[in-house]
PDB file of C-alpha atoms in Angstrom:
ATOM      1  CA  MET A  17      -0.002  -0.028  -0.038  1.00  0.00           C
ATOM      2  CA  VAL A  18       1.936   3.083  -1.246  1.00  0.00           C
ATOM      3  CA  LEU A  19      -0.346   6.122  -1.764  1.00  0.00           C
ATOM      4  CA  TYR A  20       2.176   8.503  -0.206  1.00  0.00           C
ATOM      5  CA  LYS A  21       5.976   8.446  -0.365  1.00  0.00           C
ATOM      6  CA  GLY A  22       7.015   8.045   3.227  1.00  0.00           C
ATOM      7  CA  PRO A  23      10.225   8.812   5.036  1.00  0.00           C
ATOM      8  CA  ARG A  24      13.280   6.502   5.127  1.00  0.00           C
ATOM      9  CA  LEU A  25      12.396   3.723   7.454  1.00  0.00           C
ATOM     10  CA  LEU A  26      14.650   2.601  10.244  1.00  0.00           C
ATOM     11  CA  ASP A  27      16.095  -0.828  11.263  1.00  0.00           C
ATOM     12  CA  PHE A  28      15.387  -2.160  14.754  1.00  0.00           C
ATOM     13  CA  ALA A  29      18.747  -0.954  16.161  1.00  0.00           C
ATOM     14  CA  LYS A  30      18.118   2.758  15.112  1.00  0.00           C
ATOM     15  CA  THR A  31      14.625   3.106  16.460  1.00  0.00           C
ATOM     16  CA  PRO A  32      14.097   4.537  19.963  1.00  0.00           C
ATOM     17  CA  GLN A  33      14.474   2.028  22.727  1.00  0.00           C
ATOM     18  CA  TYR A  34      10.942   2.301  23.960  1.00  0.00           C
ATOM     19  CA  LEU A  35       9.744   1.095  20.493  1.00  0.00           C
ATOM     20  CA  GLN A  36      12.076  -1.905  20.566  1.00  0.00           C
ATOM     21  CA  PHE A  37       9.518  -4.431  21.930  1.00  0.00           C
ATOM     22  CA  ASN A  38       9.969  -7.116  19.386  1.00  0.00           C
ATOM     23  CA  LYS A  39      13.573  -7.957  18.433  1.00  0.00           C
ATOM     24  CA  TYR A  40      12.366 -10.306  15.742  1.00  0.00           C
ATOM     25  CA  VAL A  41      10.851  -7.530  13.644  1.00  0.00           C
ATOM     26  CA  LEU A  42      13.990  -6.178  12.075  1.00  0.00           C
ATOM     27  CA  THR A  43      13.031  -3.482   9.648  1.00  0.00           C
ATOM     28  CA  GLY A  44      10.218  -1.048   8.593  1.00  0.00           C
ATOM     29  CA  TYR A  45      10.199   1.205  11.697  1.00  0.00           C
ATOM     30  CA  ARG A  46       8.847   4.742  11.197  1.00  0.00           C
ATOM     31  CA  PRO A  47      11.081   7.622  12.439  1.00  0.00           C
ATOM     32  CA  VAL A  48       9.935   9.816  15.217  1.00  0.00           C
ATOM     33  CA  SER A  49       7.232  12.049  13.679  1.00  0.00           C
ATOM     34  CA  THR A  50       4.777  14.831  14.188  1.00  0.00           C
ATOM     35  CA  ALA A  51       1.161  14.036  14.520  1.00  0.00           C
ATOM     36  CA  GLN A  52       0.536  14.985  10.893  1.00  0.00           C
ATOM     37  CA  ASP A  53       3.313  12.708   9.734  1.00  0.00           C
ATOM     38  CA  CYS A  54       1.890   9.883  11.888  1.00  0.00           C
ATOM     39  CA  LEU A  55      -1.388  10.316  10.077  1.00  0.00           C
ATOM     40  CA  ARG A  56       0.374  10.274   6.731  1.00  0.00           C
ATOM     41  CA  SER A  57       1.889   6.825   7.664  1.00  0.00           C
ATOM     42  CA  LEU A  58      -1.621   5.507   6.959  1.00  0.00           C
ATOM     43  CA  PHE A  59      -0.763   5.570   3.286  1.00  0.00           C
ATOM     44  CA  TYR A  60       2.666   4.063   2.966  1.00  0.00           C
ATOM     45  CA  MET A  61       4.158   0.719   3.893  1.00  0.00           C
ATOM     46  CA  HIS A  62       5.858   0.255   7.280  1.00  0.00           C
ATOM     47  CA  ASN A  63       5.723  -2.453  10.036  1.00  0.00           C
ATOM     48  CA  GLU A  64       2.860  -0.877  11.935  1.00  0.00           C
ATOM     49  CA  LEU A  65       0.510  -0.624   8.904  1.00  0.00           C
ATOM     50  CA  GLY A  66      -0.869  -4.096   9.316  1.00  0.00           C
ATOM     51  CA  ASN A  67      -1.577  -3.445  13.011  1.00  0.00           C
ATOM     52  CA  ILE A  68      -3.468  -0.312  12.161  1.00  0.00           C
ATOM     53  CA  TYR A  69      -5.652  -1.781   9.478  1.00  0.00           C
ATOM     54  CA  THR A  70      -6.416  -5.100  11.247  1.00  0.00           C
ATOM     55  CA  HIS A  71      -8.255  -3.139  13.875  1.00  0.00           C
ATOM     56  CA  GLY A  72      -9.130   0.067  11.807  1.00  0.00           C
ATOM     57  CA  ILE A  73     -11.129  -1.741   9.184  1.00  0.00           C
ATOM     58  CA  PRO A  74     -13.078  -3.821  11.788  1.00  0.00           C
ATOM     59  CA  PHE A  75     -13.820  -0.689  13.789  1.00  0.00           C
ATOM     60  CA  PHE A  76     -15.682   0.905  10.899  1.00  0.00           C
ATOM     61  CA  LEU A  77     -17.462  -2.430  10.032  1.00  0.00           C
ATOM     62  CA  PHE A  78     -18.578  -2.837  13.685  1.00  0.00           C
ATOM     63  CA  LEU A  79     -19.603   0.784  13.950  1.00  0.00           C
ATOM     64  CA  VAL A  80     -21.964   0.429  10.943  1.00  0.00           C
ATOM     65  CA  LEU A  81     -23.010  -3.192  10.954  1.00  0.00           C
ATOM     66  CA  LEU A  82     -23.417  -4.175  14.604  1.00  0.00           C
ATOM     67  CA  PRO A  83     -26.329  -1.725  15.208  1.00  0.00           C
ATOM     68  CA  LEU A  84     -28.296  -3.387  12.445  1.00  0.00           C
ATOM     69  CA  SER A  85     -28.183  -6.738  14.252  1.00  0.00           C
ATOM     70  CA  ILE A  86     -28.821  -5.637  17.855  1.00  0.00           C
ATOM     71  CA  PRO A  87     -32.410  -5.877  18.827  1.00  0.00           C
ATOM     72  CA  TRP A  88     -32.686  -2.420  20.386  1.00  0.00           C
ATOM     73  CA  MET A  89     -36.408  -2.240  20.641  1.00  0.00           C
ATOM     74  CA  GLU A  90     -37.013  -5.904  21.661  1.00  0.00           C
ATOM     75  CA  VAL A  91     -35.166  -5.890  24.947  1.00  0.00           C
ATOM     76  CA  ASP A  92     -36.590  -4.627  28.119  1.00  0.00           C
ATOM     77  CA  SER A  93     -33.217  -3.636  29.632  1.00  0.00           C
ATOM     78  CA  ALA A  94     -31.945  -1.315  26.892  1.00  0.00           C
ATOM     79  CA  TRP A  95     -28.679  -0.750  28.692  1.00  0.00           C
ATOM     80  CA  ILE A  96     -27.610  -4.225  27.715  1.00  0.00           C
ATOM     81  CA  CYS A  97     -27.636  -3.347  24.036  1.00  0.00           C
ATOM     82  CA  VAL A  98     -25.801  -0.010  24.647  1.00  0.00           C
ATOM     83  CA  VAL A  99     -23.097  -1.610  26.833  1.00  0.00           C
ATOM     84  CA  HIS A 100     -22.590  -4.472  24.318  1.00  0.00           C
ATOM     85  CA  TYR A 101     -22.232  -2.171  21.391  1.00  0.00           C
ATOM     86  CA  VAL A 102     -19.675   0.071  23.174  1.00  0.00           C
ATOM     87  CA  ALA A 103     -17.834  -2.966  24.422  1.00  0.00           C
ATOM     88  CA  CYS A 104     -17.359  -4.244  20.835  1.00  0.00           C
ATOM     89  CA  LEU A 105     -15.990  -0.880  19.584  1.00  0.00           C
ATOM     90  CA  CYS A 106     -13.642  -0.047  22.534  1.00  0.00           C
ATOM     91  CA  PRO A 107     -10.531  -2.240  21.759  1.00  0.00           C
ATOM     92  CA  THR A 108     -10.358  -1.207  18.155  1.00  0.00           C
ATOM     93  CA  VAL A 109     -10.458   2.477  18.877  1.00  0.00           C
ATOM     94  CA  GLY A 110      -7.628   2.426  21.450  1.00  0.00           C
ATOM     95  CA  SER A 111      -5.545   0.109  19.308  1.00  0.00           C
ATOM     96  CA  VAL A 112      -5.813   2.264  16.164  1.00  0.00           C
ATOM     97  CA  VAL A 113      -4.782   5.381  17.996  1.00  0.00           C
ATOM     98  CA  TYR A 114      -1.866   3.685  19.726  1.00  0.00           C
ATOM     99  CA  HIS A 115      -0.491   2.166  16.540  1.00  0.00           C
ATOM    100  CA  VAL A 116      -0.938   5.298  14.494  1.00  0.00           C
ATOM    101  CA  PHE A 117       0.727   7.677  16.936  1.00  0.00           C
ATOM    102  CA  MET A 118       3.220   5.467  18.839  1.00  0.00           C
ATOM    103  CA  ASN A 119       6.172   7.108  17.074  1.00  0.00           C
ATOM    104  CA  HIS A 120       5.059  10.621  17.984  1.00  0.00           C
ATOM    105  CA  VAL A 121       7.733  13.250  18.744  1.00  0.00           C
ATOM    106  CA  GLY A 122       6.419  13.454  22.324  1.00  0.00           C
ATOM    107  CA  GLY A 123       8.649  10.531  22.969  1.00  0.00           C
ATOM    108  CA  GLU A 124       8.281   7.849  25.690  1.00  0.00           C
ATOM    109  CA  HIS A 125       5.826   9.774  27.728  1.00  0.00           C
ATOM    110  CA  VAL A 126       3.344   9.992  24.828  1.00  0.00           C
ATOM    111  CA  TYR A 127       4.024   6.343  23.965  1.00  0.00           C
ATOM    112  CA  ASP A 128       3.197   5.203  27.473  1.00  0.00           C
ATOM    113  CA  THR A 129      -0.014   7.179  27.436  1.00  0.00           C
ATOM    114  CA  LEU A 130      -1.088   5.705  24.118  1.00  0.00           C
ATOM    115  CA  LEU A 131      -0.227   2.203  25.374  1.00  0.00           C
ATOM    116  CA  SER A 132      -2.359   2.800  28.481  1.00  0.00           C
ATOM    117  CA  LEU A 133      -5.208   3.927  26.143  1.00  0.00           C
ATOM    118  CA  ASP A 134      -4.772   0.718  24.090  1.00  0.00           C
ATOM    119  CA  MET A 135      -4.899  -1.444  27.221  1.00  0.00           C
ATOM    120  CA  PHE A 136      -7.864   0.580  28.544  1.00  0.00           C
ATOM    121  CA  GLY A 137      -9.835  -0.360  25.392  1.00  0.00           C
ATOM    122  CA  VAL A 138      -8.995  -4.069  25.957  1.00  0.00           C
ATOM    123  CA  CYS A 139     -10.047  -3.698  29.542  1.00  0.00           C
ATOM    124  CA  LEU A 140     -13.374  -2.207  28.554  1.00  0.00           C
ATOM    125  CA  VAL A 141     -14.399  -5.015  26.307  1.00  0.00           C
ATOM    126  CA  ASN A 142     -13.518  -7.480  29.093  1.00  0.00           C
ATOM    127  CA  THR A 143     -15.597  -5.383  31.479  1.00  0.00           C
ATOM    128  CA  LEU A 144     -18.621  -4.146  29.519  1.00  0.00           C
ATOM    129  CA  GLY A 145     -18.753  -7.227  27.396  1.00  0.00           C
ATOM    130  CA  ALA A 146     -19.326  -9.444  30.442  1.00  0.00           C
ATOM    131  CA  LEU A 147     -22.128  -7.325  32.120  1.00  0.00           C
ATOM    132  CA  PRO A 148     -24.914  -8.665  29.882  1.00  0.00           C
ATOM    133  CA  ILE A 149     -23.611 -12.198  30.548  1.00  0.00           C
ATOM    134  CA  ILE A 150     -23.836 -11.620  34.237  1.00  0.00           C
ATOM    135  CA  HIS A 151     -27.170 -10.060  33.948  1.00  0.00           C
ATOM    136  CA  ILE A 152     -28.662 -12.885  31.927  1.00  0.00           C
ATOM    137  CA  THR A 153     -26.925 -15.815  33.725  1.00  0.00           C
ATOM    138  CA  LEU A 154     -28.288 -14.606  37.103  1.00  0.00           C
ATOM    139  CA  LEU A 155     -31.646 -13.458  35.701  1.00  0.00           C
ATOM    140  CA  CYS A 156     -33.579 -15.432  38.207  1.00  0.00           C
ATOM    141  CA  TYR A 157     -31.490 -14.259  41.255  1.00  0.00           C
ATOM    142  CA  PRO A 158     -31.975 -10.467  41.327  1.00  0.00           C
ATOM    143  CA  ALA A 159     -30.201  -9.844  44.598  1.00  0.00           C
ATOM    144  CA  THR A 160     -27.248 -12.111  43.640  1.00  0.00           C
ATOM    145  CA  ARG A 161     -27.183 -10.471  40.170  1.00  0.00           C
ATOM    146  CA  GLN A 162     -26.747  -6.983  41.547  1.00  0.00           C
ATOM    147  CA  THR A 163     -24.002  -8.213  43.870  1.00  0.00           C
ATOM    148  CA  ALA A 164     -22.208  -9.949  41.024  1.00  0.00           C
ATOM    149  CA  LEU A 165     -22.422  -6.969  38.717  1.00  0.00           C
ATOM    150  CA  LEU A 166     -20.977  -4.738  41.406  1.00  0.00           C
ATOM    151  CA  ALA A 167     -18.200  -7.288  42.264  1.00  0.00           C
ATOM    152  CA  TYR A 168     -17.220  -7.625  38.614  1.00  0.00           C
ATOM    153  CA  ILE A 169     -17.183  -3.885  38.068  1.00  0.00           C
ATOM    154  CA  LEU A 170     -14.849  -3.515  41.170  1.00  0.00           C
ATOM    155  CA  LEU A 171     -12.700  -6.468  40.017  1.00  0.00           C
ATOM    156  CA  SER A 172     -12.463  -4.864  36.565  1.00  0.00           C
ATOM    157  CA  ALA A 173     -11.396  -1.589  38.023  1.00  0.00           C
ATOM    158  CA  TYR A 174      -8.438  -3.341  39.689  1.00  0.00           C
ATOM    159  CA  SER A 175      -7.705  -5.142  36.368  1.00  0.00           C
ATOM    160  CA  ILE A 176      -7.739  -1.872  34.487  1.00  0.00           C
ATOM    161  CA  TYR A 177      -5.227  -0.464  36.955  1.00  0.00           C
ATOM    162  CA  CYS A 178      -2.965  -3.464  36.571  1.00  0.00           C
ATOM    163  CA  ALA A 179      -3.187  -3.586  32.869  1.00  0.00           C
ATOM    164  CA  THR A 180      -2.522   0.134  32.214  1.00  0.00           C
ATOM    165  CA  THR A 181       0.493   0.240  34.556  1.00  0.00           C
ATOM    166  CA  ALA A 182       2.033  -3.123  33.597  1.00  0.00           C
ATOM    167  CA  ARG A 183       5.412  -2.904  32.006  1.00  0.00           C
ATOM    168  CA  THR A 184       5.460  -6.254  30.080  1.00  0.00           C
ATOM    169  CA  ASN A 185       3.185  -8.194  27.825  1.00  0.00           C
ATOM    170  CA  VAL A 186       3.156 -10.986  30.352  1.00  0.00           C
ATOM    171  CA  LEU A 187       1.842  -8.732  33.161  1.00  0.00           C
ATOM    172  CA  ARG A 188      -0.731  -7.211  30.892  1.00  0.00           C
ATOM    173  CA  LEU A 189      -2.096 -10.604  30.120  1.00  0.00           C
ATOM    174  CA  GLN A 190      -2.034 -11.618  33.777  1.00  0.00           C
ATOM    175  CA  ALA A 191      -4.123  -8.469  34.599  1.00  0.00           C
ATOM    176  CA  PHE A 192      -7.130 -10.155  32.846  1.00  0.00           C
ATOM    177  CA  ILE A 193      -6.884 -13.503  34.772  1.00  0.00           C
ATOM    178  CA  TRP A 194      -9.374 -12.614  37.550  1.00  0.00           C
ATOM    179  CA  GLN A 195     -11.934 -11.394  35.039  1.00  0.00           C
ATOM    180  CA  ALA A 196     -11.529 -14.550  33.042  1.00  0.00           C
ATOM    181  CA  LEU A 197     -12.038 -16.646  36.192  1.00  0.00           C
ATOM    182  CA  PHE A 198     -15.071 -14.768  37.146  1.00  0.00           C
ATOM    183  CA  ARG A 199     -16.557 -15.404  33.617  1.00  0.00           C
ATOM    184  CA  PHE A 200     -15.553 -19.093  33.917  1.00  0.00           C
ATOM    185  CA  GLY A 201     -17.531 -19.202  37.145  1.00  0.00           C
ATOM    186  CA  LEU A 202     -20.640 -17.902  35.278  1.00  0.00           C
ATOM    187  CA  PHE A 203     -20.164 -20.428  32.570  1.00  0.00           C
ATOM    188  CA  LEU A 204     -19.973 -23.196  35.157  1.00  0.00           C
ATOM    189  CA  PHE A 205     -23.037 -21.809  36.817  1.00  0.00           C
ATOM    190  CA  ARG A 206     -24.922 -22.294  33.510  1.00  0.00           C
ATOM    191  CA  VAL A 207     -23.503 -25.779  32.964  1.00  0.00           C
ATOM    192  CA  LEU A 208     -24.634 -26.926  36.315  1.00  0.00           C
ATOM    193  CA  GLY A 209     -28.156 -25.655  35.617  1.00  0.00           C
ATOM    194  CA  SER A 210     -28.374 -22.920  38.220  1.00  0.00           C
ATOM    195  CA  GLY A 211     -27.645 -20.075  35.778  1.00  0.00           C
ATOM    196  CA  VAL A 212     -29.807 -19.368  32.781  1.00  0.00           C
ATOM    197  CA  GLY A 213     -29.161 -18.274  29.126  1.00  0.00           C
ATOM    198  CA  SER A 214     -29.485 -19.456  25.622  1.00  0.00           C
ATOM    199  CA  PRO A 215     -28.448 -23.083  25.098  1.00  0.00           C
ATOM    200  CA  ASN A 216     -26.381 -21.850  22.100  1.00  0.00           C
ATOM    201  CA  SER A 217     -24.562 -18.909  23.670  1.00  0.00           C
ATOM    202  CA  LEU A 218     -22.248 -20.774  26.110  1.00  0.00           C
ATOM    203  CA  ARG A 219     -20.293 -22.424  23.403  1.00  0.00           C
ATOM    204  CA  LEU A 220     -19.834 -19.071  21.643  1.00  0.00           C
ATOM    205  CA  PHE A 221     -18.634 -17.399  24.848  1.00  0.00           C
ATOM    206  CA  VAL A 222     -16.172 -20.225  25.558  1.00  0.00           C
ATOM    207  CA  ILE A 223     -14.713 -19.770  22.051  1.00  0.00           C
ATOM    208  CA  MET A 224     -14.643 -16.044  22.628  1.00  0.00           C
ATOM    209  CA  ASP A 225     -12.425 -16.358  25.694  1.00  0.00           C
ATOM    210  CA  THR A 226     -10.261 -19.146  24.062  1.00  0.00           C
ATOM    211  CA  LEU A 227      -9.537 -16.886  21.032  1.00  0.00           C
ATOM    212  CA  ALA A 228      -8.573 -13.995  23.313  1.00  0.00           C
ATOM    213  CA  VAL A 229      -6.202 -16.039  25.472  1.00  0.00           C
ATOM    214  CA  VAL A 230      -4.519 -17.738  22.526  1.00  0.00           C
ATOM    215  CA  GLY A 231      -4.099 -14.454  20.807  1.00  0.00           C
ATOM    216  CA  GLY A 232      -2.455 -13.003  23.875  1.00  0.00           C
ATOM    217  CA  LEU A 233      -0.165 -16.012  24.231  1.00  0.00           C
ATOM    218  CA  VAL A 234       0.881 -15.709  20.499  1.00  0.00           C
ATOM    219  CA  ASN A 235       1.745 -12.078  21.158  1.00  0.00           C
ATOM    220  CA  ILE A 236       3.862 -12.924  24.192  1.00  0.00           C
ATOM    221  CA  ILE A 237       5.697 -15.880  22.447  1.00  0.00           C
ATOM    222  CA  GLN A 238       6.208 -13.805  19.298  1.00  0.00           C
ATOM    223  CA  ILE A 239       5.535 -16.466  16.730  1.00  0.00           C
ATOM    224  CA  PRO A 240       6.035 -16.872  13.824  1.00  0.00           C
ATOM    225  CA  GLU A 241       8.690 -14.132  13.521  1.00  0.00           C
ATOM    226  CA  ARG A 242      10.736 -15.784  16.250  1.00  0.00           C
ATOM    227  CA  PHE A 243      11.545 -18.641  13.910  1.00  0.00           C
ATOM    228  CA  ILE A 244      12.378 -16.455  10.800  1.00  0.00           C
ATOM    229  CA  PRO A 245      13.392 -12.972  12.050  1.00  0.00           C
ATOM    230  CA  GLY A 246      12.769 -10.285   9.451  1.00  0.00           C
ATOM    231  CA  LEU A 247      10.369 -12.249   7.209  1.00  0.00           C
ATOM    232  CA  PHE A 248       7.241 -11.101   8.982  1.00  0.00           C
ATOM    233  CA  ASP A 249       8.205  -7.520   9.554  1.00  0.00           C
ATOM    234  CA  ASN A 250       5.265  -6.063   7.729  1.00  0.00           C
ATOM    235  CA  TRP A 251       2.730  -8.800   7.569  1.00  0.00           C
ATOM    236  CA  GLY A 252       1.827 -11.899   9.473  1.00  0.00           C
ATOM    237  CA  ASN A 253       3.709 -11.256  12.682  1.00  0.00           C
ATOM    238  CA  SER A 254       2.419 -12.225  16.191  1.00  0.00           C
ATOM    239  CA  HIS A 255       0.909  -8.868  16.976  1.00  0.00           C
ATOM    240  CA  GLN A 256      -1.218  -8.895  13.809  1.00  0.00           C
ATOM    241  CA  ILE A 257      -2.269 -12.436  14.460  1.00  0.00           C
ATOM    242  CA  MET A 258      -3.328 -11.346  17.926  1.00  0.00           C
ATOM    243  CA  HIS A 259      -5.335  -8.493  16.369  1.00  0.00           C
ATOM    244  CA  VAL A 260      -7.182 -10.883  14.097  1.00  0.00           C
ATOM    245  CA  MET A 261      -7.949 -13.263  16.955  1.00  0.00           C
ATOM    246  CA  VAL A 262      -9.252 -10.369  19.119  1.00  0.00           C
ATOM    247  CA  ILE A 263     -11.527  -9.368  16.274  1.00  0.00           C
ATOM    248  CA  CYS A 264     -12.735 -12.921  15.996  1.00  0.00           C
ATOM    249  CA  SER A 265     -13.257 -12.974  19.755  1.00  0.00           C
ATOM    250  CA  ILE A 266     -15.458  -9.840  19.609  1.00  0.00           C
ATOM    251  CA  ILE A 267     -17.484 -11.422  16.844  1.00  0.00           C
ATOM    252  CA  TYR A 268     -18.132 -14.453  19.022  1.00  0.00           C
ATOM    253  CA  LEU A 269     -18.998 -12.204  21.944  1.00  0.00           C
ATOM    254  CA  HIS A 270     -21.526 -10.523  19.652  1.00  0.00           C
ATOM    255  CA  TRP A 271     -23.057 -13.800  18.447  1.00  0.00           C
ATOM    256  CA  GLY A 272     -23.332 -15.109  21.974  1.00  0.00           C
ATOM    257  CA  THR A 273     -25.001 -11.934  23.190  1.00  0.00           C
ATOM    258  CA  LEU A 274     -27.415 -11.995  20.309  1.00  0.00           C
ATOM    259  CA  GLU A 275     -28.361 -15.553  21.192  1.00  0.00           C
ATOM    260  CA  ASP A 276     -29.006 -14.560  24.836  1.00  0.00           C
ATOM    261  CA  LEU A 277     -31.023 -11.471  23.831  1.00  0.00           C
ATOM    262  CA  ALA A 278     -33.135 -13.557  21.555  1.00  0.00           C
ATOM    263  CA  TRP A 279     -33.644 -16.152  24.263  1.00  0.00           C
ATOM    264  CA  ILE A 280     -34.468 -13.669  27.061  1.00  0.00           C
ATOM    265  CA  ARG A 281     -37.486 -12.377  25.199  1.00  0.00           C
ATOM    266  CA  THR A 282     -39.447 -15.507  25.809  1.00  0.00           C
ATOM    267  CA  TYR A 283     -37.978 -16.793  29.018  1.00  0.00           C
ATOM    268  CA  GLN A 284     -39.800 -16.570  32.323  1.00  0.00           C
ATOM    269  CA  CYS A 285     -38.064 -17.428  35.577  1.00  0.00           C
ATOM    270  CA  PRO A 286     -39.777 -20.280  37.522  1.00  0.00           C
ATOM    271  CA  THR A 287     -41.942 -19.152  40.364  1.00  0.00           C
ATOM    272  CA  GLU A 288     -41.699 -20.577  43.812  1.00  0.00           C
ATOM    273  CA  GLY A 289     -44.439 -22.685  45.112  1.00  0.00           C
TER     274      GLY A 289
END
């Protein structure tokens, strides 16, 4: 993709140290740039272009297409639809801003701020995306449901702090463990028959979390570029693979939530007696 003649790109050794986070990506680094030049980098080839577009294109598709499939007027609790829609958009927004402006002349301080924004978007999909699952799983236990929603929000606040202040990819992935365990507890509650929800949604939610975890591990292990350094500098490296898996994870979240929203319209909690 060359719509604009970009600047001379740098090798790994010549890029600022705070941008040297993958030693197996050897070439294609943008020089330190102004905000305007960062935006121009949308139109020439470099090693962040794939990262930008693997989340930028899905963002616009989600923005336009998701509202068409969400049953806004058919759900009693309209907040579920709003929260779900925002959750699906959040990680792509933060990611695109981070990857476009990460080489800004503001240096490491700006980079750290952008990285925190990126992680905040990931945290929000984990947080907001799970709220409809909690609400529906515990539909027949109103008091427990309110407690669980509050507990998950507080737990998520802690996870957000850990993720946005972590200094390594391993610590960032670890920040989401407690949220994942909480969701696993909800899934187990459904399997045991105490929780409720669409019979078809649980499988979709499990795939959702599996894709997210595997994507995070691929990013940490840095494969396939670890095996052939330099070959995947522009396309096909671990971070791009993670991006694609995150998008697939969001799609499965959306499908699972739609299943639950369709199911909840006709479900009545059993009455005591």
